[in-house]
């Protein structure tokens, strides 16, 4: 008998864990707020963890959004540089994810938003199954060329705030092309979280690569 | 898409080895090469060396190892291998050389693909071990190495 058939008869498969990292102000929380309704509309059972330095600011923002049951949103206070709790010692986030899985046994996907960091930010594989790195055009079109580990190693690079490109002198097609080049063709998607543009493509990728629905 | 969950065992496990050996002779072994960057991942989607689209998930307490068996039935097994698949490309000089090369590859149980006039050998061991087996063909020029591994 197929191993999956045997296992699914006997136990629940753990929820997938998806990291969302990126520089301060690139739109990580906005991405979470846009992903939630699209994921839920597709019938995906989700929960959220947000990371902040010394507050629960982002968690409160998501809880108050009305998009998701507030009990499904947990906050982790890093107390130090954000990468310390998503890479060096992700114990706090692992415990938070385990706790959400215990409280919501059917949960399929847990979004884990990092605190804002720099281009060297990466997630531990112990914590996430897949992670995206969100940058924005207003941060400068040279960001992909700088080849930061977040840009290079993430499973998905998102270039957000595409609507701002003409206002900040950014050649968006060139930025996109350079991002694909430094990532050797691995996924790069463009979004405008303010208007919800490009979010369906992000969720399509999550469904295929993380949830195995496609 | 073949959905797989969990590790059945290791290729060297005494209770699995005989069946895997049998499947190897029947051409029923597929290798899933896991790139170094994906080690430690609990969910991943990759194609085997024979093109099977595998969606793999592991329990949080499971660690994938080189040789982990992910799928097993009477006709087929899928085994995880670490690192990128190395491919050795060989071009025979003429039809006679192609016959010799094909005869050697078959008798040596090499895993191969065909790409036009090139025979692609999928390497499971160091290249020098393969090269030594057909050294006369290489030295005589009947077979040449087409590009880097």
Short mmCIF file of C-alpha atoms in Angstrom, two decimals:
data_model
loop_
_atom_site.label_atom_id
_atom_site.label_comp_id
_atom_site.label_asym_id
_atom_site.label_seq_id
_atom_site.Cartn_x
_atom_site.Cartn_y
_atom_site.Cartn_z
CA UNK A 1 0.00 0.00 0.00
CA UNK A 2 1.15 3.52 -0.72
CA UNK A 3 2.81 5.11 2.30
CA UNK A 4 0.54 8.15 2.13
CA UNK A 5 -2.56 5.97 2.20
CA UNK A 6 -1.26 4.14 5.27
CA UNK A 7 -0.35 7.32 7.09
CA UNK A 8 -3.44 9.30 6.31
CA UNK A 9 -5.52 6.45 7.69
CA UNK A 10 -3.73 6.61 10.99
CA UNK A 11 -2.75 10.22 11.68
CA UNK A 12 -3.00 13.85 10.75
CA UNK A 13 -0.32 15.28 8.48
CA UNK A 14 1.29 18.32 10.08
CA UNK A 15 0.37 21.77 8.83
CA UNK A 16 2.69 23.34 6.32
CA UNK A 17 4.68 26.32 7.64
CA UNK A 18 5.33 29.25 5.36
CA UNK A 19 7.74 32.05 6.29
CA UNK A 20 7.37 35.64 5.12
CA UNK A 21 10.49 37.77 5.53
CA UNK A 22 11.88 40.99 4.16
CA UNK A 23 13.11 44.48 4.98
CA UNK A 24 11.24 46.89 7.21
CA UNK A 25 8.29 48.46 5.40
CA UNK A 26 8.38 46.21 2.34
CA UNK A 27 4.79 45.05 2.90
CA UNK A 28 5.02 41.79 4.82
CA UNK A 29 1.99 42.45 7.02
CA UNK A 30 0.06 43.77 4.03
CA UNK A 31 0.95 40.53 2.24
CA UNK A 32 -0.44 38.52 5.17
CA UNK A 33 -3.62 40.60 5.11
CA UNK A 34 -4.03 39.96 1.39
CA UNK A 35 -3.20 36.26 1.56
CA UNK A 36 -5.68 35.47 4.34
CA UNK A 37 -8.93 36.08 2.41
CA UNK A 38 -7.66 34.43 -0.78
CA UNK A 39 -6.43 31.35 1.08
CA UNK A 40 -9.68 31.10 3.02
CA UNK A 41 -11.76 31.56 -0.14
CA UNK A 42 -9.93 28.55 -1.57
CA UNK A 43 -10.94 26.49 1.46
CA UNK A 44 -7.53 26.42 3.13
CA UNK A 45 -7.54 26.21 6.92
CA UNK A 46 -4.95 28.72 8.15
CA UNK A 47 -3.38 30.34 11.21
CA UNK A 48 -0.88 33.18 11.55
CA UNK A 49 2.18 33.98 13.65
CA UNK A 50 3.68 37.45 13.59
CA UNK A 51 7.08 38.46 14.93
CA UNK A 52 7.87 41.87 16.33
CA UNK A 53 10.81 43.27 18.21
CA UNK A 54 9.26 44.08 21.58
CA UNK A 55 5.54 44.45 20.86
CA UNK A 56 2.63 42.51 19.37
CA UNK A 57 1.85 45.36 17.00
CA UNK A 58 1.54 43.28 13.81
CA UNK A 59 -0.45 40.54 15.55
CA UNK A 60 -2.91 43.10 16.89
CA UNK A 61 -3.23 44.63 13.42
CA UNK A 62 -4.10 41.24 11.91
CA UNK A 63 -6.44 40.34 14.79
CA UNK A 64 -8.31 43.62 14.40
CA UNK A 65 -8.54 43.25 10.63
CA UNK A 66 -11.62 41.06 10.89
CA UNK A 67 -10.13 38.76 8.26
CA UNK A 68 -9.52 35.81 10.58
CA UNK A 69 -10.56 34.49 13.99
CA UNK A 70 -8.26 36.46 16.36
CA UNK A 71 -7.54 33.26 18.30
CA UNK A 72 -5.76 31.97 15.19
CA UNK A 73 -3.20 34.77 15.36
CA UNK A 74 -0.20 34.37 17.68
CA UNK A 75 2.51 36.89 18.45
CA UNK A 76 6.20 36.23 19.05
CA UNK A 77 8.31 39.00 20.53
CA UNK A 78 11.87 38.49 19.35
CA UNK A 79 13.45 40.82 21.89
CA UNK A 80 16.43 41.05 19.54
CA UNK A 81 17.21 41.17 15.84
CA UNK A 82 14.32 39.40 14.04
CA UNK A 83 16.56 36.83 12.37
CA UNK A 84 17.52 35.41 15.76
CA UNK A 85 14.08 33.81 16.16
CA UNK A 86 13.56 32.63 12.60
CA UNK A 87 17.04 31.30 11.90
CA UNK A 88 19.54 30.99 14.79
CA UNK A 89 17.08 29.77 17.41
CA UNK A 90 13.54 29.43 16.05
CA UNK A 91 12.28 27.68 19.19
CA UNK A 92 9.79 30.41 20.09
CA UNK A 93 8.21 30.26 16.64
CA UNK A 94 8.23 26.45 16.55
CA UNK A 95 6.44 26.39 19.91
CA UNK A 96 3.93 28.96 18.69
CA UNK A 97 3.24 26.89 15.56
CA UNK A 98 2.94 23.66 17.57
CA UNK A 99 0.50 25.39 19.91
CA UNK A 100 -1.65 26.58 16.99
CA UNK A 101 -1.70 23.05 15.59
CA UNK A 102 -2.80 21.69 18.97
CA UNK A 103 -5.59 24.24 19.31
CA UNK A 104 -6.73 23.97 15.68
CA UNK A 105 -6.19 20.34 14.65
CA UNK A 106 -7.38 20.81 11.07
CA UNK A 107 -5.06 23.68 10.27
CA UNK A 108 -3.29 23.15 6.94
CA UNK A 109 -1.09 26.21 6.65
CA UNK A 110 0.58 28.48 9.19
CA UNK A 111 1.89 31.82 7.96
CA UNK A 112 4.92 33.00 9.95
CA UNK A 113 5.72 36.66 9.40
CA UNK A 114 9.19 37.75 10.45
CA UNK A 115 9.95 41.13 11.88
CA UNK A 116 11.46 43.56 9.38
CA UNK A 117 15.13 42.85 8.81
CA UNK A 118 17.82 43.33 6.20
CA UNK A 119 18.74 41.55 2.98
CA UNK A 120 20.64 38.84 4.87
CA UNK A 121 17.50 37.56 6.60
CA UNK A 122 16.75 33.88 6.03
CA UNK A 123 14.52 31.26 7.68
CA UNK A 124 15.69 28.02 9.25
CA UNK A 125 14.43 24.87 7.52
CA UNK A 126 13.61 23.62 11.00
CA UNK A 127 10.93 26.31 11.16
CA UNK A 128 9.50 26.65 7.67
CA UNK A 129 8.80 24.38 4.74
CA UNK A 130 8.82 27.27 2.30
CA UNK A 131 9.60 30.94 2.69
CA UNK A 132 9.13 34.06 0.66
CA UNK A 133 11.15 37.24 0.80
CA UNK A 134 9.27 40.48 0.18
CA UNK A 135 11.08 43.53 -1.17
CA UNK A 136 9.53 46.63 -2.66
CA UNK A 137 10.34 48.90 -5.57
CA UNK A 138 10.71 51.93 -3.31
CA UNK A 139 13.66 50.25 -1.62
CA UNK A 140 15.58 50.68 -4.87
CA UNK A 141 15.87 48.70 -8.07
CA UNK A 142 19.41 47.69 -7.16
CA UNK A 143 18.26 45.33 -4.39
CA UNK A 144 18.26 42.17 -6.54
CA UNK A 145 21.73 42.99 -7.90
CA UNK A 146 23.08 43.12 -4.34
CA UNK A 147 22.40 39.38 -4.09
CA UNK A 148 21.49 39.30 -0.43
CA UNK A 149 20.81 35.84 1.00
CA UNK A 150 17.12 36.68 1.38
CA UNK A 151 16.89 37.54 -2.30
CA UNK A 152 18.91 34.55 -3.45
CA UNK A 153 17.91 31.72 -1.12
CA UNK A 154 14.20 32.30 -0.59
CA UNK A 155 11.82 29.89 -2.27
CA UNK A 156 9.89 32.84 -3.68
CA UNK A 157 10.97 36.45 -4.13
CA UNK A 158 8.15 38.98 -4.18
CA UNK A 159 8.63 42.51 -5.50
CA UNK A 160 5.85 44.53 -3.90
CA UNK A 161 4.46 48.04 -4.36
CA UNK A 162 4.74 47.80 -8.12
CA UNK A 163 2.42 50.80 -8.42
CA UNK A 164 5.15 53.03 -6.97
CA UNK A 165 7.71 52.22 -9.66
CA UNK A 166 7.06 55.29 -11.87
CA UNK A 167 7.08 57.57 -8.81
CA UNK A 168 10.47 56.44 -7.53
CA UNK A 169 12.25 56.17 -10.86
CA UNK A 170 12.36 52.39 -10.96
CA UNK A 171 12.43 50.42 -14.20
CA UNK A 172 10.23 47.55 -13.01
CA UNK A 173 10.73 45.18 -15.98
CA UNK A 174 14.50 45.55 -15.60
CA UNK A 175 14.30 44.99 -11.83
CA UNK A 176 12.20 41.87 -12.44
CA UNK A 177 14.63 40.60 -15.07
CA UNK A 178 17.64 41.15 -12.81
CA UNK A 179 15.88 39.37 -9.95
CA UNK A 180 15.20 36.33 -12.15
CA UNK A 181 18.82 36.39 -13.29
CA UNK A 182 20.38 36.42 -9.80
CA UNK A 183 17.92 33.70 -8.73
CA UNK A 184 18.76 31.63 -11.79
CA UNK A 185 15.15 31.46 -12.88
CA UNK A 186 13.59 30.54 -9.54
CA UNK A 187 10.23 32.22 -8.87
CA UNK A 188 9.91 35.99 -8.70
CA UNK A 189 6.41 37.45 -8.50
CA UNK A 190 5.20 41.04 -8.65
CA UNK A 191 2.51 42.33 -6.31
CA UNK A 192 0.71 45.46 -5.32
CA UNK A 193 -0.67 44.48 -1.94
CA UNK A 194 -2.51 47.77 -1.54
CA UNK A 195 -4.80 46.81 -4.43
CA UNK A 196 -4.45 43.04 -4.12
CA UNK A 197 -2.73 42.71 -7.49
CA UNK A 198 -0.62 39.60 -8.02
CA UNK A 199 -1.88 37.85 -4.88
CA UNK A 200 -3.64 35.06 -6.78
CA UNK A 201 -0.34 34.11 -8.41
CA UNK A 202 1.31 33.92 -4.98
CA UNK A 203 -1.46 31.67 -3.68
CA UNK A 204 -1.31 29.52 -6.83
CA UNK A 205 2.36 28.91 -6.10
CA UNK A 206 1.67 28.12 -2.44
CA UNK A 207 -1.03 25.66 -3.45
CA UNK A 208 1.33 23.89 -5.82
CA UNK A 209 4.63 23.95 -3.94
CA UNK A 210 3.52 23.83 -0.32
CA UNK A 211 0.03 22.37 -0.14
CA UNK A 212 0.36 20.04 -3.12
CA UNK A 213 -3.14 20.85 -4.32
CA UNK A 214 -2.15 21.32 -7.97
CA UNK B 1 1.61 14.09 -8.91
CA UNK B 2 2.55 11.28 -6.54
CA UNK B 3 1.79 12.35 -2.99
CA UNK B 4 4.17 10.81 -0.46
CA UNK B 5 4.29 11.17 3.29
CA UNK B 6 6.92 9.88 5.64
CA UNK B 7 10.02 7.73 5.40
CA UNK B 8 9.50 3.98 4.99
CA UNK B 9 13.09 3.08 5.85
CA UNK B 10 16.64 3.23 4.55
CA UNK B 11 17.82 1.53 1.38
CA UNK B 12 20.34 -0.46 3.39
CA UNK B 13 17.84 -1.79 5.94
CA UNK B 14 18.01 -5.60 6.02
CA UNK B 15 14.25 -5.97 5.58
CA UNK B 16 14.16 -3.66 2.55
CA UNK B 17 17.42 -4.48 0.80
CA UNK B 18 16.30 -7.76 -0.87
CA UNK B 19 13.20 -6.18 -2.40
CA UNK B 20 15.14 -3.12 -3.53
CA UNK B 21 17.78 -5.37 -5.07
CA UNK B 22 15.06 -7.23 -6.96
CA UNK B 23 13.49 -3.96 -8.13
CA UNK B 24 16.87 -2.71 -9.30
CA UNK B 25 17.14 -5.67 -11.66
CA UNK B 26 13.61 -5.03 -12.86
CA UNK B 27 14.35 -1.36 -13.53
CA UNK B 28 11.95 -0.33 -10.78
CA UNK B 29 14.15 2.06 -8.81
CA UNK B 30 13.62 5.80 -9.15
CA UNK B 31 15.95 8.27 -7.50
CA UNK B 32 14.82 11.58 -6.10
CA UNK B 33 17.80 13.91 -5.99
CA UNK B 34 17.44 16.45 -3.20
CA UNK B 35 19.63 19.55 -3.72
CA UNK B 36 21.83 20.58 -0.79
CA UNK B 37 19.76 23.75 -0.33
CA UNK B 38 16.64 21.66 0.32
CA UNK B 39 18.10 19.40 2.99
CA UNK B 40 16.19 19.74 6.24
CA UNK B 41 12.98 20.69 4.46
CA UNK B 42 9.87 18.84 5.63
CA UNK B 43 7.90 19.46 2.46
CA UNK B 44 9.22 19.60 -1.04
CA UNK B 45 8.20 18.89 -4.59
CA UNK B 46 10.73 17.39 -6.95
CA UNK B 47 10.87 15.10 -9.96
CA UNK B 48 12.62 11.75 -9.85
CA UNK B 49 15.28 10.88 -12.40
CA UNK B 50 12.49 9.29 -14.43
CA UNK B 51 10.24 12.30 -14.32
CA UNK B 52 7.75 11.30 -11.60
CA UNK B 53 6.42 14.45 -9.94
CA UNK B 54 6.70 13.76 -6.19
CA UNK B 55 5.06 15.90 -3.50
CA UNK B 56 6.79 14.83 -0.31
CA UNK B 57 5.99 15.68 3.29
CA UNK B 58 7.66 14.43 6.45
CA UNK B 59 6.65 14.50 10.06
CA UNK B 60 8.38 17.19 12.11
CA UNK B 61 10.49 14.60 13.90
CA UNK B 62 11.63 12.87 10.71
CA UNK B 63 14.97 13.63 9.06
CA UNK B 64 15.52 12.78 5.44
CA UNK B 65 18.78 10.93 4.84
CA UNK B 66 20.67 9.89 1.76
CA UNK B 67 19.02 6.58 0.89
CA UNK B 68 15.66 7.21 2.56
CA UNK B 69 12.96 5.11 0.90
CA UNK B 70 9.90 7.26 0.24
CA UNK B 71 7.75 4.93 -1.83
CA UNK B 72 7.64 1.17 -2.17
CA UNK B 73 5.31 -1.20 -3.95
CA UNK B 74 5.88 -4.47 -5.81
CA UNK B 75 6.79 -2.67 -9.04
CA UNK B 76 8.59 0.45 -7.93
CA UNK B 77 10.59 2.18 -5.22
CA UNK B 78 11.52 5.83 -4.86
CA UNK B 79 14.72 6.58 -2.97
CA UNK B 80 16.06 9.98 -1.89
CA UNK B 81 19.59 10.87 -2.89
CA UNK B 82 21.41 13.99 -1.79
CA UNK B 83 23.07 16.38 -4.21
CA UNK B 84 22.41 17.31 -7.80
CA UNK B 85 22.19 14.53 -10.36
CA UNK B 86 25.47 14.28 -12.24
CA UNK B 87 25.18 13.35 -15.89
CA UNK B 88 28.01 11.99 -18.03
CA UNK B 89 27.43 12.61 -21.73
CA UNK B 90 28.99 10.22 -24.24
CA UNK B 91 29.05 10.48 -28.02
CA UNK B 92 29.95 7.38 -30.07
CA UNK B 93 32.08 7.95 -33.18
CA UNK B 94 29.90 5.80 -35.47
CA UNK B 95 27.19 3.14 -35.43
CA UNK B 96 29.62 0.38 -34.55
CA UNK B 97 30.87 2.36 -31.57
CA UNK B 98 27.27 3.11 -30.57
CA UNK B 99 26.54 -0.62 -30.49
CA UNK B 100 29.57 -1.23 -28.28
CA UNK B 101 28.71 1.61 -25.97
CA UNK B 102 25.10 0.47 -25.68
CA UNK B 103 26.24 -3.09 -24.98
CA UNK B 104 28.55 -1.88 -22.21
CA UNK B 105 26.00 0.45 -20.65
CA UNK B 106 23.39 -2.28 -20.60
CA UNK B 107 25.66 -4.91 -19.13
CA UNK B 108 26.98 -2.50 -16.54
CA UNK B 109 23.38 -1.64 -15.51
CA UNK B 110 24.05 2.03 -15.97
CA UNK B 111 21.05 4.30 -15.76
CA UNK B 112 20.91 6.13 -19.08
CA UNK B 113 18.88 8.56 -21.13
CA UNK B 114 19.07 9.17 -24.87
CA UNK B 115 19.60 12.67 -26.21
CA UNK B 116 19.99 12.57 -29.97
CA UNK B 117 23.39 11.09 -30.75
CA UNK B 118 24.49 11.35 -27.12
CA UNK B 119 24.09 8.74 -24.42
CA UNK B 120 23.52 10.39 -21.03
CA UNK B 121 24.67 8.31 -18.07
CA UNK B 122 23.11 9.26 -14.72
CA UNK B 123 25.89 8.88 -12.17
CA UNK B 124 25.42 7.26 -8.78
CA UNK B 125 29.12 6.86 -8.04
CA UNK B 126 32.33 8.80 -8.75
CA UNK B 127 32.95 9.40 -12.44
CA UNK B 128 36.33 7.66 -12.49
CA UNK B 129 34.63 4.38 -11.61
CA UNK B 130 32.45 4.68 -14.71
CA UNK B 131 35.26 5.88 -16.93
CA UNK B 132 37.40 2.89 -16.00
CA UNK B 133 34.75 0.51 -17.32
CA UNK B 134 34.87 1.80 -20.89
CA UNK B 135 38.43 3.12 -20.97
CA UNK B 136 39.37 1.20 -24.15
CA UNK B 137 36.48 2.83 -26.02
CA UNK B 138 37.55 6.27 -24.78
CA UNK B 139 41.24 5.73 -25.52
CA UNK B 140 40.55 4.48 -29.02
CA UNK B 141 38.36 7.46 -29.82
CA UNK B 142 35.33 5.27 -30.53
CA UNK B 143 33.54 7.17 -27.77
CA UNK B 144 34.18 10.77 -26.73
CA UNK B 145 33.02 12.68 -23.70
CA UNK B 146 30.60 15.43 -24.73
CA UNK B 147 30.91 18.35 -22.32
CA UNK B 148 31.44 18.56 -18.61
CA UNK B 149 29.71 16.34 -16.07
#
